[in-house]
């Protein structure tokens, strides 16, 4: 199943020129949110052997016919082209602790994560970490992300600056934590507000960047800090809010002790005024029916973090009940609690979590959750998540198979869903050929291999 290259990739990673480009391959995306459990869903848009025309960083047309001679061709025939993945919850400093042996959430934070994050006060460490992290996103097929850096202003600042230089859709904000965290990892309400205001002024709405008030989780913020974050959200309703909720049962008991007046963990955020249509809450495993109704009523949404929930032993998220309650769900890696930046690996884990709950996640619901549905939940459907004229040309090119077992299995696929599902379960970042962001090639496996050879 190797692809035929009739032309070399016209842009080397990082090149700035954006000629009129035509990309050829098998195009898959979604025109709506697929119905749960339905393998023949009309929201699936499958356009094999099509040309995508890209001009000025945006998709301008998609057609079966080859374009005229004034388009630079990049022929990826025999390969799968998807919208770039959207990771709605990931921690940039936690590449330092991914795959750390041990225990459940609270101990993992104390033992591994907080000590690692303390080091990011150093601008050199924070800058190198942001470079490593954003490069890694592109190498895993993720073109847009909602990111937690650390409590240090510099870690948010350098992340935003580097996301801006890459022309990517990035939503992030300095982490807020003014209690129950070690020395060097705590802010205070006054300084945190000043830092947030400065970062918002510098980055929010700059090209493809947006700022998120980033409350780590209820235990590490005083009620005064939660109120400050909510006040800033109210001042500018285009700001996002991101946090964690109901991930782990010990965490939930702790929140109940700290906020005895709240009906539930989620209610802590609601009482503070932090739930709104741009609120993204990671995990949401241990929610009840009232919480789910509240999420739907506020328009807030859950970022489901499958490899993290399995790795930390947090629990099995009830996707169907959220969906039935009218709450949106997107997909996230939650690295370093999660064990892979690759959304395909997270989708495979999501399937297994639902299987353990007696449910079946279709390839359509899975892939839509980290493309179309995520874009919609973030109110960015006009920009990302689909292969549609007008959207930014954020997309990925994938090999179908990397070994004889995969080739054999796909050759026996009985339907489109069977083929895409088997690919989703078996493929990972090693199947990625190219990542394009705003019409620029930001990762090309062939160029990366040449680079590695040259460096040797
Ligand atoms: N809850 C508070 N902080 C974190 C974090 O860094 N990772 C995860 N998985 N949960 C959290
Ligand atoms: Zn997290």
Tab-separated table of C-alpha atoms and ligand atoms in Angstrom:
chain	number	residue	atom	x	y	z
A	1	UNK	CA	0.000	0.000	0.000
A	2	UNK	CA	2.856	2.409	-0.593
A	3	UNK	CA	1.937	5.763	-2.079
A	4	UNK	CA	2.986	6.938	-5.545
A	5	UNK	CA	4.949	10.154	-5.412
A	6	UNK	CA	4.780	11.974	-8.721
A	7	UNK	CA	6.253	15.106	-7.199
A	8	UNK	CA	8.369	15.730	-4.136
A	9	UNK	CA	6.708	17.539	-1.254
A	10	UNK	CA	6.742	21.174	-2.334
A	11	UNK	CA	7.320	22.614	1.144
A	12	UNK	CA	10.030	21.453	3.405
A	13	UNK	CA	9.011	21.590	7.067
A	14	UNK	CA	9.223	25.136	8.293
A	15	UNK	CA	9.404	26.732	4.855
A	16	UNK	CA	7.483	29.977	4.682
A	17	UNK	CA	6.388	30.099	1.053
A	18	UNK	CA	2.745	29.221	0.440
A	19	UNK	CA	2.186	28.635	-3.261
A	20	UNK	CA	-1.144	27.412	-4.560
A	21	UNK	CA	-0.978	23.775	-3.620
A	22	UNK	CA	-2.980	20.705	-4.657
A	23	UNK	CA	-2.852	17.663	-2.398
A	24	UNK	CA	-4.150	14.320	-3.673
A	25	UNK	CA	-5.273	11.367	-1.549
A	26	UNK	CA	-8.192	9.630	0.176
A	27	UNK	CA	-10.075	12.273	2.160
A	28	UNK	CA	-12.074	11.485	5.287
A	29	UNK	CA	-13.916	13.918	7.531
A	30	UNK	CA	-17.315	14.526	9.144
A	31	UNK	CA	-20.090	16.940	8.294
A	32	UNK	CA	-21.799	16.513	11.678
A	33	UNK	CA	-21.540	14.536	14.887
A	34	UNK	CA	-22.042	10.859	14.008
A	35	UNK	CA	-24.791	8.983	15.857
A	36	UNK	CA	-23.589	6.710	18.633
A	37	UNK	CA	-23.159	3.096	17.493
A	38	UNK	CA	-24.024	3.753	13.871
A	39	UNK	CA	-21.481	2.369	11.385
A	40	UNK	CA	-23.248	3.672	8.237
A	41	UNK	CA	-23.598	7.249	9.389
A	42	UNK	CA	-24.506	9.962	6.841
A	43	UNK	CA	-22.209	12.432	8.635
A	44	UNK	CA	-19.202	10.489	7.290
A	45	UNK	CA	-17.696	12.202	4.250
A	46	UNK	CA	-15.446	9.817	2.306
A	47	UNK	CA	-13.823	11.203	-0.802
A	48	UNK	CA	-11.213	8.748	-2.092
A	49	UNK	CA	-8.831	9.911	-4.817
A	50	UNK	CA	-9.691	13.609	-4.485
A	51	UNK	CA	-7.649	16.767	-4.887
A	52	UNK	CA	-7.626	19.388	-2.171
A	53	UNK	CA	-6.717	22.867	-3.366
A	54	UNK	CA	-4.986	25.112	-0.836
A	55	UNK	CA	-4.370	28.816	-1.244
A	56	UNK	CA	-3.276	31.380	1.316
A	57	UNK	CA	-3.224	28.711	4.043
A	58	UNK	CA	-6.878	27.777	3.537
A	59	UNK	CA	-8.681	24.994	1.716
A	60	UNK	CA	-10.325	26.590	-1.321
A	61	UNK	CA	-11.748	23.572	-3.166
A	62	UNK	CA	-12.015	19.794	-3.103
A	63	UNK	CA	-12.591	17.984	-6.384
A	64	UNK	CA	-12.055	14.653	-8.149
A	65	UNK	CA	-10.408	16.299	-11.174
A	66	UNK	CA	-6.723	17.181	-11.209
A	67	UNK	CA	-6.205	20.951	-11.111
A	68	UNK	CA	-4.558	23.038	-13.827
A	69	UNK	CA	-0.835	23.632	-14.259
A	70	UNK	CA	-0.800	26.697	-12.022
A	71	UNK	CA	-1.207	24.485	-8.943
A	72	UNK	CA	1.846	22.823	-7.353
A	73	UNK	CA	0.932	19.167	-6.982
A	74	UNK	CA	1.659	16.965	-3.972
A	75	UNK	CA	0.452	13.519	-4.876
A	76	UNK	CA	-0.303	11.339	-1.856
A	77	UNK	CA	-2.413	8.829	-3.785
A	78	UNK	CA	-3.074	5.675	-1.789
A	79	UNK	CA	-2.769	7.530	1.497
A	80	UNK	CA	-5.375	8.719	3.973
A	81	UNK	CA	-5.843	12.454	4.497
A	82	UNK	CA	-7.583	13.613	7.672
A	83	UNK	CA	-8.158	16.961	9.339
A	84	UNK	CA	-5.323	17.596	11.799
A	85	UNK	CA	-6.177	16.175	15.182
A	86	UNK	CA	-7.319	18.488	17.987
A	87	UNK	CA	-6.054	17.568	21.457
A	88	UNK	CA	-8.303	19.384	23.912
A	89	UNK	CA	-6.295	18.707	27.068
A	90	UNK	CA	-2.546	18.212	27.330
A	91	UNK	CA	0.286	19.423	29.614
A	92	UNK	CA	3.358	20.756	27.780
A	93	UNK	CA	5.844	20.343	30.687
A	94	UNK	CA	4.787	16.773	31.329
A	95	UNK	CA	6.836	15.219	28.545
A	96	UNK	CA	9.324	15.172	31.444
A	97	UNK	CA	7.186	12.646	33.341
A	98	UNK	CA	5.283	10.696	30.686
A	99	UNK	CA	5.198	6.997	31.578
A	100	UNK	CA	6.311	7.412	35.204
A	101	UNK	CA	5.763	4.310	37.288
A	102	UNK	CA	3.691	4.508	40.387
A	103	UNK	CA	0.350	5.239	41.772
A	104	UNK	CA	-2.875	7.118	41.310
A	105	UNK	CA	-3.490	10.792	40.637
A	106	UNK	CA	-2.686	12.581	43.911
A	107	UNK	CA	0.493	10.638	44.615
A	108	UNK	CA	1.550	10.882	40.943
A	109	UNK	CA	1.206	14.677	41.157
A	110	UNK	CA	3.327	14.908	44.322
A	111	UNK	CA	5.948	12.355	43.343
A	112	UNK	CA	6.521	13.034	39.673
A	113	UNK	CA	4.636	15.995	38.266
A	114	UNK	CA	5.045	18.866	40.708
A	115	UNK	CA	8.835	18.419	41.030
A	116	UNK	CA	9.140	18.346	37.232
A	117	UNK	CA	6.973	21.446	36.793
A	118	UNK	CA	9.024	23.381	39.369
A	119	UNK	CA	12.006	23.282	37.014
A	120	UNK	CA	10.050	25.218	34.353
A	121	UNK	CA	10.497	28.452	36.294
A	122	UNK	CA	13.813	28.608	34.427
A	123	UNK	CA	13.162	30.381	31.094
A	124	UNK	CA	15.722	28.206	29.286
A	125	UNK	CA	14.005	25.014	30.460
A	126	UNK	CA	10.532	26.395	29.700
A	127	UNK	CA	11.589	27.487	26.210
A	128	UNK	CA	13.234	24.172	25.340
A	129	UNK	CA	10.195	22.328	26.706
A	130	UNK	CA	7.772	24.334	24.545
A	131	UNK	CA	9.848	23.654	21.416
A	132	UNK	CA	10.045	19.932	22.173
A	133	UNK	CA	6.338	19.778	22.926
A	134	UNK	CA	5.041	21.622	19.849
A	135	UNK	CA	7.375	19.695	17.538
A	136	UNK	CA	6.123	16.491	19.139
A	137	UNK	CA	2.472	17.450	18.557
A	138	UNK	CA	3.135	17.806	14.834
A	139	UNK	CA	5.050	14.506	14.766
A	140	UNK	CA	1.974	12.821	16.230
A	141	UNK	CA	-0.572	14.343	13.840
A	142	UNK	CA	-1.974	16.989	16.191
A	143	UNK	CA	-2.282	20.461	14.701
A	144	UNK	CA	-4.396	22.227	17.357
A	145	UNK	CA	-4.305	21.913	21.114
A	146	UNK	CA	-5.580	23.241	24.408
A	147	UNK	CA	-2.558	23.230	26.681
A	148	UNK	CA	-1.558	23.542	30.347
A	149	UNK	CA	1.993	24.899	30.675
A	150	UNK	CA	3.056	25.588	34.301
A	151	UNK	CA	2.220	28.203	36.920
A	152	UNK	CA	5.169	30.296	35.680
A	153	UNK	CA	4.300	33.165	33.376
A	154	UNK	CA	7.353	32.449	31.240
A	155	UNK	CA	6.153	28.928	30.412
A	156	UNK	CA	2.865	30.277	29.005
A	157	UNK	CA	4.612	33.132	27.258
A	158	UNK	CA	7.146	30.968	25.422
A	159	UNK	CA	4.506	28.400	24.519
A	160	UNK	CA	2.293	31.083	22.999
A	161	UNK	CA	5.214	32.699	21.169
A	162	UNK	CA	6.264	29.394	19.641
A	163	UNK	CA	2.708	28.390	18.735
A	164	UNK	CA	2.344	31.780	17.072
A	165	UNK	CA	5.555	31.273	15.078
A	166	UNK	CA	4.182	27.935	13.852
A	167	UNK	CA	0.908	29.515	12.751
A	168	UNK	CA	-1.104	26.948	14.676
A	169	UNK	CA	-4.373	27.050	16.597
A	170	UNK	CA	-3.307	27.021	20.229
A	171	UNK	CA	-5.325	27.717	23.366
A	172	UNK	CA	-3.378	28.019	26.609
A	173	UNK	CA	-2.909	30.031	29.758
A	174	UNK	CA	-0.682	30.266	32.782
A	175	UNK	CA	-1.690	27.631	35.364
A	176	UNK	CA	-3.416	29.030	38.445
A	177	UNK	CA	-2.556	27.421	41.790
A	178	UNK	CA	-2.290	29.362	45.033
A	179	UNK	CA	-2.474	26.555	47.605
A	180	UNK	CA	-1.698	22.863	48.227
A	181	UNK	CA	1.293	22.955	45.942
A	182	UNK	CA	5.005	23.019	46.798
A	183	UNK	CA	7.193	26.101	47.046
A	184	UNK	CA	8.013	27.483	43.626
A	185	UNK	CA	4.770	26.223	42.181
A	186	UNK	CA	2.349	28.580	43.916
A	187	UNK	CA	1.153	31.998	42.812
A	188	UNK	CA	-1.141	34.398	44.677
A	189	UNK	CA	-4.352	36.024	43.525
A	190	UNK	CA	-2.904	39.482	42.927
A	191	UNK	CA	0.185	38.368	41.022
A	192	UNK	CA	-1.785	35.715	39.099
A	193	UNK	CA	-4.357	38.279	37.985
A	194	UNK	CA	-1.623	40.660	36.827
A	195	UNK	CA	0.122	37.826	34.927
A	196	UNK	CA	-3.129	36.698	33.299
A	197	UNK	CA	-4.009	40.218	32.220
A	198	UNK	CA	-0.564	40.717	30.716
A	199	UNK	CA	-0.684	37.398	28.832
A	200	UNK	CA	-4.242	38.022	27.633
A	201	UNK	CA	-3.274	41.434	26.303
A	202	UNK	CA	-0.260	39.961	24.519
A	203	UNK	CA	-1.723	36.762	23.076
A	204	UNK	CA	-5.510	36.440	23.167
A	205	UNK	CA	-6.818	36.797	19.616
A	206	UNK	CA	-3.338	37.103	18.103
A	207	UNK	CA	-3.827	35.286	14.799
A	208	UNK	CA	-4.735	31.720	15.859
A	209	UNK	CA	-4.029	31.987	19.576
A	210	UNK	CA	-6.566	32.185	22.363
A	211	UNK	CA	-6.132	32.505	26.094
A	212	UNK	CA	-7.650	30.094	28.607
A	213	UNK	CA	-7.988	30.849	32.287
A	214	UNK	CA	-6.260	27.697	33.485
A	215	UNK	CA	-7.419	26.575	36.917
A	216	UNK	CA	-5.307	23.490	37.671
A	217	UNK	CA	-8.071	21.901	39.755
A	218	UNK	CA	-10.264	22.968	42.639
A	219	UNK	CA	-7.914	21.733	45.415
A	220	UNK	CA	-5.036	23.985	44.311
A	221	UNK	CA	-6.998	27.232	44.072
A	222	UNK	CA	-8.528	29.231	46.914
A	223	UNK	CA	-12.137	30.383	46.449
A	224	UNK	CA	-10.672	33.871	45.934
A	225	UNK	CA	-8.566	32.655	43.019
A	226	UNK	CA	-11.527	30.831	41.456
A	227	UNK	CA	-13.516	34.067	41.745
A	228	UNK	CA	-10.706	36.027	40.072
A	229	UNK	CA	-10.628	33.594	37.152
A	230	UNK	CA	-14.407	33.839	36.774
A	231	UNK	CA	-14.234	37.636	36.862
A	232	UNK	CA	-11.780	37.656	33.958
A	233	UNK	CA	-13.998	35.232	32.016
A	234	UNK	CA	-16.968	37.559	32.520
A	235	UNK	CA	-14.984	40.588	31.379
A	236	UNK	CA	-14.296	38.883	28.046
A	237	UNK	CA	-16.620	36.029	27.040
A	238	UNK	CA	-14.260	35.046	24.198
A	239	UNK	CA	-11.785	33.714	26.780
A	240	UNK	CA	-11.677	29.988	27.444
A	241	UNK	CA	-11.491	28.261	30.831
A	242	UNK	CA	-9.795	24.910	31.344
A	243	UNK	CA	-9.490	22.698	34.392
A	244	UNK	CA	-9.820	19.119	35.685
A	245	UNK	CA	-12.964	17.638	37.202
A	246	UNK	CA	-14.032	14.370	38.846
A	247	UNK	CA	-11.023	12.329	37.768
A	248	UNK	CA	-10.247	10.245	40.828
A	249	UNK	CA	-12.249	9.164	43.877
A	250	UNK	CA	-9.637	10.350	46.443
A	251	UNK	CA	-9.520	13.694	44.675
A	252	UNK	CA	-13.306	13.948	44.905
A	253	UNK	CA	-13.262	13.255	48.654
A	254	UNK	CA	-10.654	15.982	49.081
A	255	UNK	CA	-12.723	18.489	47.106
A	256	UNK	CA	-15.766	17.661	49.267
A	257	UNK	CA	-13.717	18.465	52.407
A	258	UNK	CA	-12.390	21.718	50.938
A	259	UNK	CA	-15.737	22.934	49.577
A	260	UNK	CA	-18.414	21.481	51.936
A	261	UNK	CA	-21.021	23.920	50.620
A	262	UNK	CA	-20.841	22.526	47.067
A	263	UNK	CA	-23.241	19.805	45.933
A	264	UNK	CA	-20.534	18.130	43.858
A	265	UNK	CA	-17.058	18.693	42.482
A	266	UNK	CA	-18.498	20.214	39.297
A	267	UNK	CA	-20.707	22.452	41.436
A	268	UNK	CA	-17.563	24.062	42.926
A	269	UNK	CA	-16.814	25.491	39.508
A	270	UNK	CA	-20.408	26.448	38.848
A	271	UNK	CA	-20.735	28.336	42.148
A	272	UNK	CA	-17.565	30.199	41.259
A	273	UNK	CA	-19.034	31.181	37.877
A	274	UNK	CA	-16.519	29.184	35.862
A	275	UNK	CA	-18.883	27.083	33.760
A	276	UNK	CA	-19.747	28.588	30.387
A	277	UNK	CA	-19.701	27.601	26.697
A	278	UNK	CA	-15.909	27.981	26.528
A	279	UNK	CA	-15.178	25.849	29.592
A	280	UNK	CA	-13.289	22.626	28.911
A	281	UNK	CA	-13.125	20.189	31.806
A	282	UNK	CA	-10.827	17.198	31.620
A	283	UNK	CA	-11.938	13.703	32.682
A	284	UNK	CA	-15.467	13.972	34.141
A	285	UNK	CA	-15.437	10.298	35.096
A	286	UNK	CA	-17.257	10.516	38.409
A	287	UNK	CA	-20.207	12.737	37.511
A	288	UNK	CA	-23.855	12.150	38.372
A	289	UNK	CA	-27.008	12.952	36.412
A	290	UNK	CA	-27.306	16.443	37.952
A	291	UNK	CA	-23.701	17.208	36.949
A	292	UNK	CA	-24.302	16.044	33.402
A	293	UNK	CA	-27.424	18.192	33.123
A	294	UNK	CA	-25.453	21.160	34.502
A	295	UNK	CA	-22.706	20.697	31.909
A	296	UNK	CA	-25.283	20.644	29.139
A	297	UNK	CA	-27.111	23.682	30.542
A	298	UNK	CA	-23.906	25.736	30.772
A	299	UNK	CA	-22.636	24.553	27.363
A	300	UNK	CA	-19.386	23.412	29.009
A	301	UNK	CA	-17.757	20.260	27.703
A	302	UNK	CA	-15.711	17.257	28.798
A	303	UNK	CA	-12.299	16.427	27.376
A	304	UNK	CA	-12.118	12.651	27.640
A	305	UNK	CA	-8.591	11.416	28.389
A	306	UNK	CA	-8.550	7.653	27.730
A	307	UNK	CA	-4.880	6.648	28.094
A	308	UNK	CA	-4.569	8.828	31.193
A	309	UNK	CA	-7.650	7.310	32.798
A	310	UNK	CA	-6.278	3.814	32.221
A	311	UNK	CA	-2.658	4.598	33.142
A	312	UNK	CA	-3.532	6.348	36.425
A	313	UNK	CA	-6.324	3.854	37.109
A	314	UNK	CA	-8.815	6.708	37.410
A	315	UNK	CA	-11.937	5.013	36.017
A	316	UNK	CA	-14.063	4.340	32.951
A	317	UNK	CA	-15.816	7.442	31.618
A	318	UNK	CA	-19.531	7.178	30.869
A	319	UNK	CA	-19.583	8.708	27.379
A	320	UNK	CA	-23.121	7.569	26.552
A	321	UNK	CA	-24.716	9.206	29.597
A	322	UNK	CA	-22.934	12.484	28.855
A	323	UNK	CA	-24.101	12.341	25.294
A	324	UNK	CA	-27.676	11.453	26.298
A	325	UNK	CA	-27.672	14.429	28.676
A	326	UNK	CA	-26.743	16.717	25.795
A	327	UNK	CA	-23.171	17.384	26.960
A	328	UNK	CA	-20.383	17.471	24.412
A	329	UNK	CA	-17.315	15.218	24.579
A	330	UNK	CA	-13.959	15.757	22.875
A	331	UNK	CA	-10.793	13.654	22.989
A	332	UNK	CA	-7.529	14.450	24.724
A	333	UNK	CA	-4.168	12.870	25.453
A	334	UNK	CA	-3.609	14.403	28.924
A	335	UNK	CA	0.094	13.686	28.566
A	336	UNK	CA	1.925	13.065	30.985
A	337	UNK	CA	-0.922	11.244	32.803
A	338	UNK	CA	-1.722	9.971	29.332
A	339	UNK	CA	0.846	7.724	27.733
A	340	UNK	CA	0.800	8.995	24.148
A	341	UNK	CA	0.424	12.271	22.264
A	342	UNK	CA	-0.933	10.221	19.371
A	343	UNK	CA	-4.701	10.633	19.178
A	344	UNK	CA	-4.984	7.257	17.432
A	345	UNK	CA	-3.583	5.522	20.499
A	346	UNK	CA	-6.007	7.496	22.626
A	347	UNK	CA	-8.897	6.499	20.371
A	348	UNK	CA	-7.933	2.828	20.665
A	349	UNK	CA	-7.954	3.225	24.460
A	350	UNK	CA	-11.309	5.019	24.264
A	351	UNK	CA	-12.752	2.061	22.385
A	352	UNK	CA	-11.502	-0.317	25.074
A	353	UNK	CA	-12.909	1.833	27.882
A	354	UNK	CA	-16.338	1.809	26.258
A	355	UNK	CA	-16.062	-1.951	25.664
A	356	UNK	CA	-15.479	-2.412	29.405
A	357	UNK	CA	-18.668	-0.398	29.969
A	358	UNK	CA	-20.594	-2.664	27.597
A	359	UNK	CA	-20.644	-0.008	24.855
A	360	UNK	CA	-19.144	0.124	21.382
A	361	UNK	CA	-17.427	3.257	20.072
A	362	UNK	CA	-17.530	3.462	16.279
A	363	UNK	CA	-14.533	4.708	14.307
A	364	UNK	CA	-16.786	7.581	13.260
A	365	UNK	CA	-17.616	8.762	16.797
A	366	UNK	CA	-13.978	8.319	17.780
A	367	UNK	CA	-12.411	10.213	14.877
A	368	UNK	CA	-15.082	12.897	14.927
A	369	UNK	CA	-14.420	13.495	18.643
A	370	UNK	CA	-10.878	14.709	17.884
A	371	UNK	CA	-11.760	16.597	14.696
A	372	UNK	CA	-15.291	17.823	13.949
A	373	UNK	CA	-16.756	17.510	17.449
A	374	UNK	CA	-13.752	19.074	19.171
A	375	UNK	CA	-13.820	22.009	16.761
A	376	UNK	CA	-17.527	22.501	17.402
A	377	UNK	CA	-17.130	22.256	21.178
A	378	UNK	CA	-14.424	24.943	20.997
A	379	UNK	CA	-16.570	27.115	18.663
A	380	UNK	CA	-13.917	26.804	15.968
A	381	UNK	CA	-15.809	24.778	13.370
A	382	UNK	CA	-15.299	27.510	10.775
A	383	UNK	CA	-11.514	27.104	11.124
A	384	UNK	CA	-10.497	23.547	12.036
A	385	UNK	CA	-11.732	19.960	12.225
A	386	UNK	CA	-13.023	19.555	8.667
A	387	UNK	CA	-11.753	19.327	5.093
A	388	UNK	CA	-13.962	22.102	3.852
A	389	UNK	CA	-13.407	25.160	1.666
A	390	UNK	CA	-12.920	28.124	3.989
A	391	UNK	CA	-11.311	26.072	6.768
A	392	UNK	CA	-7.600	26.415	7.446
A	393	UNK	CA	-5.482	23.786	5.715
A	394	UNK	CA	-4.583	21.934	8.945
A	395	UNK	CA	-4.341	18.302	7.890
A	396	UNK	CA	-2.448	15.066	8.147
A	397	UNK	CA	-1.392	12.408	5.633
A	398	UNK	CA	-1.235	8.797	6.838
A	399	UNK	CA	-0.071	5.438	5.560
A	400	UNK	CA	-2.731	2.789	5.790
A	401	UNK	CA	-0.320	0.083	6.877
A	402	UNK	CA	3.232	-0.275	8.141
A	403	UNK	CA	3.630	-4.052	8.222
A	404	UNK	CA	2.296	-7.217	6.536
A	405	UNK	CA	-0.206	-7.974	9.292
A	406	UNK	CA	-1.855	-4.574	8.875
A	407	UNK	CA	-1.764	-4.814	5.067
A	408	UNK	CA	-3.393	-8.248	5.224
A	409	UNK	CA	-6.077	-7.174	7.688
A	410	UNK	CA	-7.025	-4.090	5.674
A	411	UNK	CA	-7.147	-6.101	2.447
A	412	UNK	CA	-9.956	-8.144	4.016
A	413	UNK	CA	-12.017	-5.145	5.146
A	414	UNK	CA	-15.678	-5.779	4.517
A	415	UNK	CA	-16.841	-2.155	4.621
A	416	UNK	CA	-15.503	1.359	4.911
A	417	UNK	CA	-16.152	1.328	8.649
A	418	UNK	CA	-14.376	-2.011	9.010
A	419	UNK	CA	-11.327	-0.645	7.193
A	420	UNK	CA	-11.131	2.670	9.036
A	421	UNK	CA	-11.824	1.015	12.392
A	422	UNK	CA	-9.046	-1.568	11.884
A	423	UNK	CA	-6.699	1.223	10.791
A	424	UNK	CA	-7.610	3.335	13.826
A	425	UNK	CA	-6.941	0.445	16.211
A	426	UNK	CA	-3.683	-0.677	14.576
A	427	UNK	CA	-2.089	2.592	13.426
A	428	UNK	CA	-0.067	5.085	15.427
A	429	UNK	CA	2.318	7.993	14.836
A	430	UNK	CA	4.597	5.732	12.822
A	431	UNK	CA	1.945	5.797	10.092
A	432	UNK	CA	2.098	9.582	9.844
A	433	UNK	CA	3.674	10.891	6.636
A	434	UNK	CA	3.030	14.623	6.772
A	435	UNK	CA	1.480	17.264	8.971
A	436	UNK	CA	0.286	20.499	7.365
A	437	UNK	CA	-0.610	23.606	9.347
A	438	UNK	CA	-2.219	26.568	7.592
A	439	UNK	CA	-1.012	25.164	4.269
A	440	UNK	CA	2.596	24.763	5.402
A	441	UNK	CA	4.229	21.365	5.755
A	442	UNK	CA	5.372	21.271	9.378
A	443	UNK	CA	6.366	17.614	9.425
A	444	UNK	CA	7.397	15.317	6.612
A	445	UNK	CA	8.668	11.882	7.500
A	446	UNK	CA	10.972	11.804	4.471
A	447	UNK	CA	12.514	15.167	5.301
A	448	UNK	CA	12.874	14.055	8.951
A	449	UNK	CA	14.677	10.882	7.799
A	450	UNK	CA	17.014	12.912	5.533
A	451	UNK	CA	17.706	15.262	8.416
A	452	UNK	CA	18.535	12.361	10.741
A	453	UNK	CA	20.896	10.867	8.151
A	454	UNK	CA	22.631	14.190	7.587
A	455	UNK	CA	23.089	14.671	11.338
A	456	UNK	CA	24.693	11.246	11.672
B	1	LIG	N1	-5.366	17.107	38.203
B	1	LIG	C1	-4.664	18.187	38.591
B	1	LIG	N2	-3.515	18.298	37.910
B	1	LIG	C2	-3.475	17.266	37.066
B	1	LIG	C3	-2.526	16.837	36.086
B	1	LIG	O1	-1.479	17.432	35.867
B	1	LIG	N3	-2.842	15.702	35.409
B	1	LIG	C4	-3.994	15.020	35.632
B	1	LIG	N4	-4.240	13.922	34.928
B	1	LIG	N5	-4.891	15.403	36.549
B	1	LIG	C5	-4.630	16.514	37.252
B	2	LIG	ZN1	-4.588	16.987	32.805
